PDB file of C-alpha atoms in Angstrom:
ATOM      1  CA  MET A   1      97.630 120.684  65.544  1.00  0.00           C
ATOM      2  CA  GLU A   2      94.433 118.994  66.441  1.00  0.00           C
ATOM      3  CA  LYS A   3      94.691 116.386  63.685  1.00  0.00           C
ATOM      4  CA  ASP A   4      98.187 115.435  65.191  1.00  0.00           C
ATOM      5  CA  LEU A   5      96.817 115.014  68.743  1.00  0.00           C
ATOM      6  CA  LYS A   6      93.973 112.874  67.462  1.00  0.00           C
ATOM      7  CA  SER A   7      96.360 110.505  65.396  1.00  0.00           C
ATOM      8  CA  ALA A   8      98.614 110.258  68.621  1.00  0.00           C
ATOM      9  CA  HIS A   9      95.724 108.736  70.655  1.00  0.00           C
ATOM     10  CA  LYS A  10      94.112 105.206  70.098  1.00  0.00           C
ATOM     11  CA  VAL A  11      90.970 106.491  71.813  1.00  0.00           C
ATOM     12  CA  PRO A  12      88.663 109.226  70.362  1.00  0.00           C
ATOM     13  CA  PHE A  13      90.034 112.552  71.416  1.00  0.00           C
ATOM     14  CA  SER A  14      87.871 115.850  71.460  1.00  0.00           C
ATOM     15  CA  PRO A  15      89.391 118.764  73.300  1.00  0.00           C
ATOM     16  CA  ALA A  16      86.752 120.510  75.520  1.00  0.00           C
ATOM     17  CA  LEU A  17      87.394 124.164  76.217  1.00  0.00           C
ATOM     18  CA  GLY A  18      85.785 126.280  78.837  1.00  0.00           C
ATOM     19  CA  THR A  19      86.365 129.256  81.358  1.00  0.00           C
ATOM     20  CA  LEU A  20      88.127 128.328  84.525  1.00  0.00           C
ATOM     21  CA  GLN A  21      86.458 129.207  87.828  1.00  0.00           C
ATOM     22  CA  CYS A  22      88.169 128.998  91.107  1.00  0.00           C
ATOM     23  CA  HIS A  23      86.563 128.154  94.458  1.00  0.00           C
ATOM     24  CA  PRO A  24      88.797 128.717  97.500  1.00  0.00           C
ATOM     25  CA  LEU A  25      87.692 127.153 100.907  1.00  0.00           C
ATOM     26  CA  ARG A  26      89.175 126.089 104.259  1.00  0.00           C
ATOM     27  CA  VAL A  27      88.469 122.498 105.688  1.00  0.00           C
ATOM     28  CA  GLU A  28      88.544 122.718 109.334  1.00  0.00           C
ATOM     29  CA  PRO A  29      90.075 120.372 112.216  1.00  0.00           C
ATOM     30  CA  GLY A  30      88.201 117.245 112.406  1.00  0.00           C
ATOM     31  CA  GLN A  31      86.663 117.270 109.074  1.00  0.00           C
ATOM     32  CA  GLU A  32      87.316 114.346 106.580  1.00  0.00           C
ATOM     33  CA  LEU A  33      88.907 116.065 103.779  1.00  0.00           C
ATOM     34  CA  ARG A  34      87.808 113.940 100.881  1.00  0.00           C
ATOM     35  CA  SER A  35      84.333 113.753 101.699  1.00  0.00           C
ATOM     36  CA  THR A  36      84.209 117.482 102.385  1.00  0.00           C
ATOM     37  CA  LEU A  37      85.598 118.358  99.160  1.00  0.00           C
ATOM     38  CA  SER A  38      83.121 116.029  97.450  1.00  0.00           C
ATOM     39  CA  GLN A  39      80.082 117.550  99.364  1.00  0.00           C
ATOM     40  CA  PHE A  40      81.422 120.917  98.364  1.00  0.00           C
ATOM     41  CA  VAL A  41      81.554 119.982  94.619  1.00  0.00           C
ATOM     42  CA  ARG A  42      78.056 118.494  94.710  1.00  0.00           C
ATOM     43  CA  ALA A  43      76.516 121.231  96.518  1.00  0.00           C
ATOM     44  CA  ARG A  44      77.637 123.668  93.993  1.00  0.00           C
ATOM     45  CA  HIS A  45      76.957 121.544  90.859  1.00  0.00           C
ATOM     46  CA  LEU A  46      80.631 121.637  89.731  1.00  0.00           C
ATOM     47  CA  ASN A  47      80.750 119.218  86.833  1.00  0.00           C
ATOM     48  CA  SER A  48      84.585 119.366  85.965  1.00  0.00           C
ATOM     49  CA  ALA A  49      86.015 120.216  89.567  1.00  0.00           C
ATOM     50  CA  PHE A  50      89.692 119.511  90.121  1.00  0.00           C
ATOM     51  CA  VAL A  51      92.169 120.297  92.999  1.00  0.00           C
ATOM     52  CA  LEU A  52      94.315 123.303  92.010  1.00  0.00           C
ATOM     53  CA  THR A  53      96.134 123.504  95.404  1.00  0.00           C
ATOM     54  CA  CYS A  54      96.114 122.461  98.985  1.00  0.00           C
ATOM     55  CA  VAL A  55      98.251 123.099 101.975  1.00  0.00           C
ATOM     56  CA  GLY A  56      97.579 122.084 105.536  1.00  0.00           C
ATOM     57  CA  SER A  57      97.858 119.080 107.776  1.00  0.00           C
ATOM     58  CA  VAL A  58      95.881 115.798 108.674  1.00  0.00           C
ATOM     59  CA  THR A  59      95.934 113.327 111.476  1.00  0.00           C
ATOM     60  CA  SER A  60      95.305 110.417 109.366  1.00  0.00           C
ATOM     61  CA  ALA A  61      94.717 109.285 105.850  1.00  0.00           C
ATOM     62  CA  HIS A  62      93.829 105.839 104.201  1.00  0.00           C
ATOM     63  CA  LEU A  63      95.900 105.286 101.102  1.00  0.00           C
ATOM     64  CA  ARG A  64      96.292 102.689  98.311  1.00  0.00           C
ATOM     65  CA  MET A  65      99.706 102.552  96.530  1.00  0.00           C
ATOM     66  CA  ALA A  66     100.039 101.844  92.725  1.00  0.00           C
ATOM     67  CA  ASN A  67      99.010  98.378  91.589  1.00  0.00           C
ATOM     68  CA  ALA A  68      98.507  97.108  95.151  1.00  0.00           C
ATOM     69  CA  THR A  69      95.482  95.247  96.647  1.00  0.00           C
ATOM     70  CA  GLU A  70      96.488  96.219 100.249  1.00  0.00           C
ATOM     71  CA  THR A  71      95.594  99.556 101.512  1.00  0.00           C
ATOM     72  CA  LYS A  72      97.431 101.279 104.654  1.00  0.00           C
ATOM     73  CA  LEU A  73      95.909 103.600 107.334  1.00  0.00           C
ATOM     74  CA  TYR A  74      98.434 106.181 108.388  1.00  0.00           C
ATOM     75  CA  ASP A  75      97.211 107.192 111.710  1.00  0.00           C
ATOM     76  CA  LYS A  76     100.322 108.199 113.671  1.00  0.00           C
ATOM     77  CA  GLY A  77      99.984 111.892 112.529  1.00  0.00           C
ATOM     78  CA  PRO A  78      99.946 114.833 112.411  1.00  0.00           C
ATOM     79  CA  TYR A  79     101.143 114.795 108.532  1.00  0.00           C
ATOM     80  CA  GLU A  80     101.970 117.901 106.544  1.00  0.00           C
ATOM     81  CA  ILE A  81     100.039 117.693 103.260  1.00  0.00           C
ATOM     82  CA  VAL A  82     102.759 118.190 100.758  1.00  0.00           C
ATOM     83  CA  SER A  83     100.580 117.539  97.723  1.00  0.00           C
ATOM     84  CA  LEU A  84      97.026 116.924  96.883  1.00  0.00           C
ATOM     85  CA  VAL A  85      96.021 116.533  93.440  1.00  0.00           C
ATOM     86  CA  GLY A  86      93.341 114.894  91.289  1.00  0.00           C
ATOM     87  CA  THR A  87      89.746 115.351  90.087  1.00  0.00           C
ATOM     88  CA  LEU A  88      86.538 115.745  92.284  1.00  0.00           C
ATOM     89  CA  SER A  89      83.836 115.445  89.578  1.00  0.00           C
ATOM     90  CA  GLY A  90      82.903 112.351  87.895  1.00  0.00           C
ATOM     91  CA  GLY A  91      82.101 109.139  89.885  1.00  0.00           C
ATOM     92  CA  SER A  92      81.196 109.174  93.374  1.00  0.00           C
ATOM     93  CA  CYS A  93      84.097 111.192  94.767  1.00  0.00           C
ATOM     94  CA  GLY A  94      86.515 111.891  91.925  1.00  0.00           C
ATOM     95  CA  HIS A  95      90.093 110.556  92.003  1.00  0.00           C
ATOM     96  CA  LEU A  96      92.547 111.970  94.484  1.00  0.00           C
ATOM     97  CA  HIS A  97      96.261 111.369  95.227  1.00  0.00           C
ATOM     98  CA  ALA A  98      98.201 112.620  98.138  1.00  0.00           C
ATOM     99  CA  SER A  99     101.691 112.884  99.352  1.00  0.00           C
ATOM    100  CA  LEU A 100     102.133 113.544 103.011  1.00  0.00           C
ATOM    101  CA  SER A 101     105.161 114.114 105.375  1.00  0.00           C
ATOM    102  CA  ASP A 102     105.729 113.187 108.800  1.00  0.00           C
ATOM    103  CA  ALA A 103     107.594 115.157 111.766  1.00  0.00           C
ATOM    104  CA  ASP A 104     110.917 113.446 110.301  1.00  0.00           C
ATOM    105  CA  GLY A 105     110.211 114.655 106.728  1.00  0.00           C
ATOM    106  CA  SER A 106     109.594 111.147 105.339  1.00  0.00           C
ATOM    107  CA  VAL A 107     106.910 111.187 102.696  1.00  0.00           C
ATOM    108  CA  VAL A 108     104.245 108.649 101.888  1.00  0.00           C
ATOM    109  CA  GLY A 109     101.855 108.937  98.868  1.00  0.00           C
ATOM    110  CA  GLY A 110      99.076 107.271  97.244  1.00  0.00           C
ATOM    111  CA  HIS A 111      95.353 107.102  96.134  1.00  0.00           C
ATOM    112  CA  VAL A 112      93.200 108.804  98.829  1.00  0.00           C
ATOM    113  CA  LEU A 113      90.618 106.451  99.923  1.00  0.00           C
ATOM    114  CA  ASP A 114      89.162 108.076 103.082  1.00  0.00           C
ATOM    115  CA  GLN A 115      89.786 108.942 106.609  1.00  0.00           C
ATOM    116  CA  MET A 116      91.925 111.935 105.642  1.00  0.00           C
ATOM    117  CA  VAL A 117      91.138 113.825 108.895  1.00  0.00           C
ATOM    118  CA  VAL A 118      92.251 117.515 108.970  1.00  0.00           C
ATOM    119  CA  HIS A 119      94.550 118.479 111.891  1.00  0.00           C
ATOM    120  CA  THR A 120      94.845 122.192 111.937  1.00  0.00           C
ATOM    121  CA  THR A 121      93.634 123.412 108.481  1.00  0.00           C
ATOM    122  CA  ALA A 122      93.437 122.354 104.992  1.00  0.00           C
ATOM    123  CA  GLU A 123      93.296 125.419 102.576  1.00  0.00           C
ATOM    124  CA  VAL A 124      92.170 124.245  99.244  1.00  0.00           C
ATOM    125  CA  VAL A 125      91.546 126.095  95.922  1.00  0.00           C
ATOM    126  CA  ILE A 126      89.075 123.946  93.747  1.00  0.00           C
ATOM    127  CA  GLY A 127      89.059 124.613  90.097  1.00  0.00           C
ATOM    128  CA  ASN A 128      86.211 123.931  87.613  1.00  0.00           C
ATOM    129  CA  VAL A 129      85.910 124.276  83.791  1.00  0.00           C
ATOM    130  CA  GLY A 130      82.767 125.951  82.712  1.00  0.00           C
ATOM    131  CA  GLY A 131      81.243 124.147  79.883  1.00  0.00           C
ATOM    132  CA  VAL A 132      82.972 120.722  80.478  1.00  0.00           C
ATOM    133  CA  VAL A 133      81.743 117.619  82.242  1.00  0.00           C
ATOM    134  CA  PHE A 134      83.731 114.888  83.834  1.00  0.00           C
ATOM    135  CA  THR A 135      82.458 111.388  84.051  1.00  0.00           C
ATOM    136  CA  ARG A 136      83.843 107.981  84.514  1.00  0.00           C
ATOM    137  CA  GLU A 137      83.399 105.114  82.205  1.00  0.00           C
ATOM    138  CA  PHE A 138      84.892 101.511  82.464  1.00  0.00           C
ATOM    139  CA  ASP A 139      87.996 101.040  80.731  1.00  0.00           C
ATOM    140  CA  HIS A 140      88.769  97.376  79.816  1.00  0.00           C
ATOM    141  CA  ARG A 141      92.519  98.060  79.270  1.00  0.00           C
ATOM    142  CA  THR A 142      92.972  99.355  83.065  1.00  0.00           C
ATOM    143  CA  GLY A 143      90.029  97.370  84.717  1.00  0.00           C
ATOM    144  CA  TYR A 144      88.989 100.732  86.273  1.00  0.00           C
ATOM    145  CA  ASP A 145      86.360 103.424  85.674  1.00  0.00           C
ATOM    146  CA  GLU A 146      88.448 106.299  84.078  1.00  0.00           C
ATOM    147  CA  LEU A 147      88.061 109.942  83.462  1.00  0.00           C
ATOM    148  CA  CYS A 148      85.984 111.042  80.346  1.00  0.00           C
ATOM    149  CA  VAL A 149      85.943 114.814  79.478  1.00  0.00           C
ATOM    150  CA  LYS A 150      83.069 115.928  77.513  1.00  0.00           C
ATOM    151  CA  GLY A 151      81.905 119.495  76.492  1.00  0.00           C
ATOM    152  CA  GLN A 152      78.267 120.251  77.836  1.00  0.00           C
ATOM    153  CA  GLU A 153      76.959 119.947  74.330  1.00  0.00           C
ATOM    154  CA  ASP A 154      78.518 116.468  74.053  1.00  0.00           C
ATOM    155  CA  GLU A 155      76.799 115.367  77.323  1.00  0.00           C
ATOM    156  CA  LYS A 156      73.319 116.864  76.162  1.00  0.00           C
ATOM    157  CA  ALA A 157      73.621 115.261  72.800  1.00  0.00           C
ATOM    158  CA  GLY A 158      74.181 111.994  74.558  1.00  0.00           C
ATOM    159  CA  ALA A 159      71.368 112.262  76.845  1.00  0.00           C
ATOM    160  CA  GLY A 160      69.006 112.863  74.033  1.00  0.00           C
ATOM    161  CA  GLN A 161      70.020 109.538  72.305  1.00  0.00           C
TER     162      GLN A 161
END
Protein backbone atom coordinates (compact mmCIF):
# COMPACT_ATOMS: atom_id res chain seq x y z
CA MET A 1 0.00 0.00 0.00
CA GLU A 2 2.79 2.46 0.93
CA LYS A 3 4.49 1.85 -2.42
CA ASP A 4 1.22 2.65 -4.24
CA LEU A 5 0.90 5.91 -2.29
CA LYS A 6 4.47 6.92 -3.11
CA SER A 7 3.99 6.32 -6.83
CA ALA A 8 0.80 8.43 -6.79
CA HIS A 9 2.74 11.51 -5.60
CA LYS A 10 5.31 13.42 -7.56
CA VAL A 11 6.85 14.76 -4.35
CA PRO A 12 8.55 12.57 -1.74
CA PHE A 13 5.95 10.99 0.51
CA SER A 14 6.74 9.60 3.91
CA PRO A 15 3.82 8.88 6.22
CA ALA A 16 4.37 10.07 9.77
CA LEU A 17 2.43 8.31 12.50
CA GLY A 18 1.89 9.41 16.07
CA THR A 19 -0.51 9.52 18.98
CA LEU A 20 -3.37 12.01 18.87
CA GLN A 21 -3.59 14.39 21.82
CA CYS A 22 -6.62 16.65 22.33
CA HIS A 23 -6.47 20.11 23.90
CA PRO A 24 -9.87 21.70 24.61
CA LEU A 25 -10.13 25.41 25.37
CA ARG A 26 -12.59 28.28 25.42
CA VAL A 27 -11.66 31.57 23.82
CA GLU A 28 -13.52 34.41 25.55
CA PRO A 29 -15.37 37.50 24.29
CA GLY A 30 -13.08 40.18 22.87
CA GLN A 31 -10.13 37.85 22.26
CA GLU A 32 -8.73 37.58 18.72
CA LEU A 33 -9.20 33.91 17.82
CA ARG A 34 -6.28 33.22 15.46
CA SER A 35 -3.63 34.86 17.64
CA THR A 36 -5.05 33.28 20.82
CA LEU A 37 -4.87 29.80 19.26
CA SER A 38 -1.35 30.50 18.02
CA GLN A 39 -0.24 31.59 21.51
CA PHE A 40 -1.85 28.48 23.04
CA VAL A 41 0.03 26.22 20.61
CA ARG A 42 3.40 27.95 21.12
CA ALA A 43 3.07 27.99 24.94
CA ARG A 44 2.51 24.22 24.94
CA HIS A 45 5.15 23.45 22.28
CA LEU A 46 2.63 21.67 20.04
CA ASN A 47 4.55 20.80 16.88
CA SER A 48 1.70 19.39 14.78
CA ALA A 49 -1.42 21.19 16.00
CA PHE A 50 -4.62 21.48 14.00
CA VAL A 51 -8.24 22.44 14.67
CA LEU A 52 -10.42 19.42 15.41
CA THR A 53 -13.58 21.45 16.03
CA CYS A 54 -14.74 24.96 16.83
CA VAL A 55 -18.16 26.39 17.62
CA GLY A 56 -19.00 29.91 18.70
CA SER A 57 -19.38 33.39 17.27
CA VAL A 58 -17.27 36.35 16.22
CA THR A 59 -17.96 40.05 15.76
CA SER A 60 -15.56 40.38 12.83
CA ALA A 61 -13.14 38.50 10.61
CA HIS A 62 -10.56 39.53 8.02
CA LEU A 63 -10.59 36.96 5.18
CA ARG A 64 -8.94 36.36 1.83
CA MET A 65 -10.74 34.38 -0.84
CA ALA A 66 -9.13 31.77 -3.09
CA ASN A 67 -6.72 33.18 -5.66
CA ALA A 68 -7.64 36.76 -4.71
CA THR A 69 -5.27 39.62 -4.02
CA GLU A 70 -7.95 41.69 -2.29
CA THR A 71 -9.00 40.91 1.26
CA LYS A 72 -12.27 41.68 3.00
CA LEU A 73 -13.03 42.69 6.57
CA TYR A 74 -16.40 41.37 7.72
CA ASP A 75 -17.23 43.65 10.65
CA LYS A 76 -21.03 43.83 10.68
CA GLY A 77 -21.39 40.80 12.97
CA PRO A 78 -22.02 38.91 15.02
CA TYR A 79 -21.33 35.89 12.82
CA GLU A 80 -21.81 32.26 13.78
CA ILE A 81 -18.70 30.11 13.28
CA VAL A 82 -20.02 27.42 10.93
CA SER A 83 -16.60 25.93 10.35
CA LEU A 84 -12.98 26.56 11.36
CA VAL A 85 -10.40 24.20 9.91
CA GLY A 86 -6.69 24.10 9.37
CA THR A 87 -3.25 23.74 10.87
CA LEU A 88 -1.86 25.77 13.77
CA SER A 89 1.78 24.62 13.76
CA GLY A 90 4.34 25.38 11.12
CA GLY A 91 4.94 28.94 10.04
CA SER A 92 4.00 31.95 12.12
CA CYS A 93 0.30 31.14 12.68
CA GLY A 94 -0.42 27.99 10.71
CA HIS A 95 -3.10 28.02 8.01
CA LEU A 96 -6.79 28.49 8.88
CA HIS A 97 -9.99 28.69 6.83
CA ALA A 98 -13.38 29.70 8.23
CA SER A 99 -17.02 29.72 7.20
CA LEU A 100 -19.20 32.29 8.97
CA SER A 101 -22.95 32.88 8.81
CA ASP A 102 -24.85 36.10 9.50
CA ALA A 103 -28.29 36.61 11.08
CA ASP A 104 -29.97 35.79 7.74
CA GLY A 105 -28.01 32.56 7.33
CA SER A 106 -25.85 33.87 4.50
CA VAL A 107 -22.42 32.26 4.61
CA VAL A 108 -18.99 33.64 3.71
CA GLY A 109 -15.74 31.81 3.95
CA GLY A 110 -12.07 32.08 3.20
CA HIS A 111 -8.50 32.12 4.45
CA VAL A 112 -8.35 33.65 7.96
CA LEU A 113 -5.97 36.60 8.15
CA ASP A 114 -6.76 38.29 11.47
CA GLN A 115 -9.36 40.38 13.34
CA MET A 116 -11.46 37.29 14.11
CA VAL A 117 -12.73 38.72 17.40
CA VAL A 118 -14.83 36.42 19.60
CA HIS A 119 -18.37 37.64 20.27
CA THR A 120 -19.78 35.24 22.93
CA THR A 121 -17.46 32.25 22.93
CA ALA A 122 -15.29 30.03 20.78
CA GLU A 123 -15.17 26.46 22.05
CA VAL A 124 -12.19 24.86 20.38
CA VAL A 125 -10.57 21.45 20.47
CA ILE A 126 -7.03 21.42 19.14
CA GLY A 127 -5.50 18.14 18.04
CA ASN A 128 -1.77 17.44 18.07
CA VAL A 129 0.03 14.38 16.74
CA GLY A 130 2.83 13.30 19.06
CA GLY A 131 6.09 12.50 17.25
CA VAL A 132 5.13 14.59 14.20
CA VAL A 133 6.36 18.06 13.24
CA PHE A 134 4.64 20.49 10.87
CA THR A 135 6.85 22.95 9.02
CA ARG A 136 6.31 25.16 5.99
CA GLU A 137 8.56 25.30 2.97
CA PHE A 138 8.29 27.36 -0.18
CA ASP A 139 6.68 25.46 -3.06
CA HIS A 140 7.63 26.96 -6.44
CA ARG A 141 4.52 25.37 -8.01
CA THR A 142 2.10 27.37 -5.81
CA GLY A 143 4.21 30.38 -4.86
CA TYR A 144 3.40 29.83 -1.17
CA ASP A 145 4.98 28.25 1.88
CA GLU A 146 3.21 24.87 2.03
CA LEU A 147 2.83 22.25 4.76
CA CYS A 148 5.58 19.67 5.25
CA VAL A 149 4.90 16.78 7.61
CA LYS A 150 7.87 15.12 9.23
CA GLY A 151 8.44 12.61 11.98
CA GLN A 152 10.44 14.04 14.88
CA GLU A 153 13.26 11.66 13.99
CA ASP A 154 13.33 13.13 10.46
CA GLU A 155 13.44 16.63 11.97
CA LYS A 156 16.33 15.71 14.31
CA ALA A 157 18.28 14.10 11.47
CA GLY A 158 17.84 17.23 9.34
CA ALA A 159 19.03 19.48 12.17
CA GLY A 160 22.20 17.42 12.55
CA GLN A 161 23.25 17.86 8.92
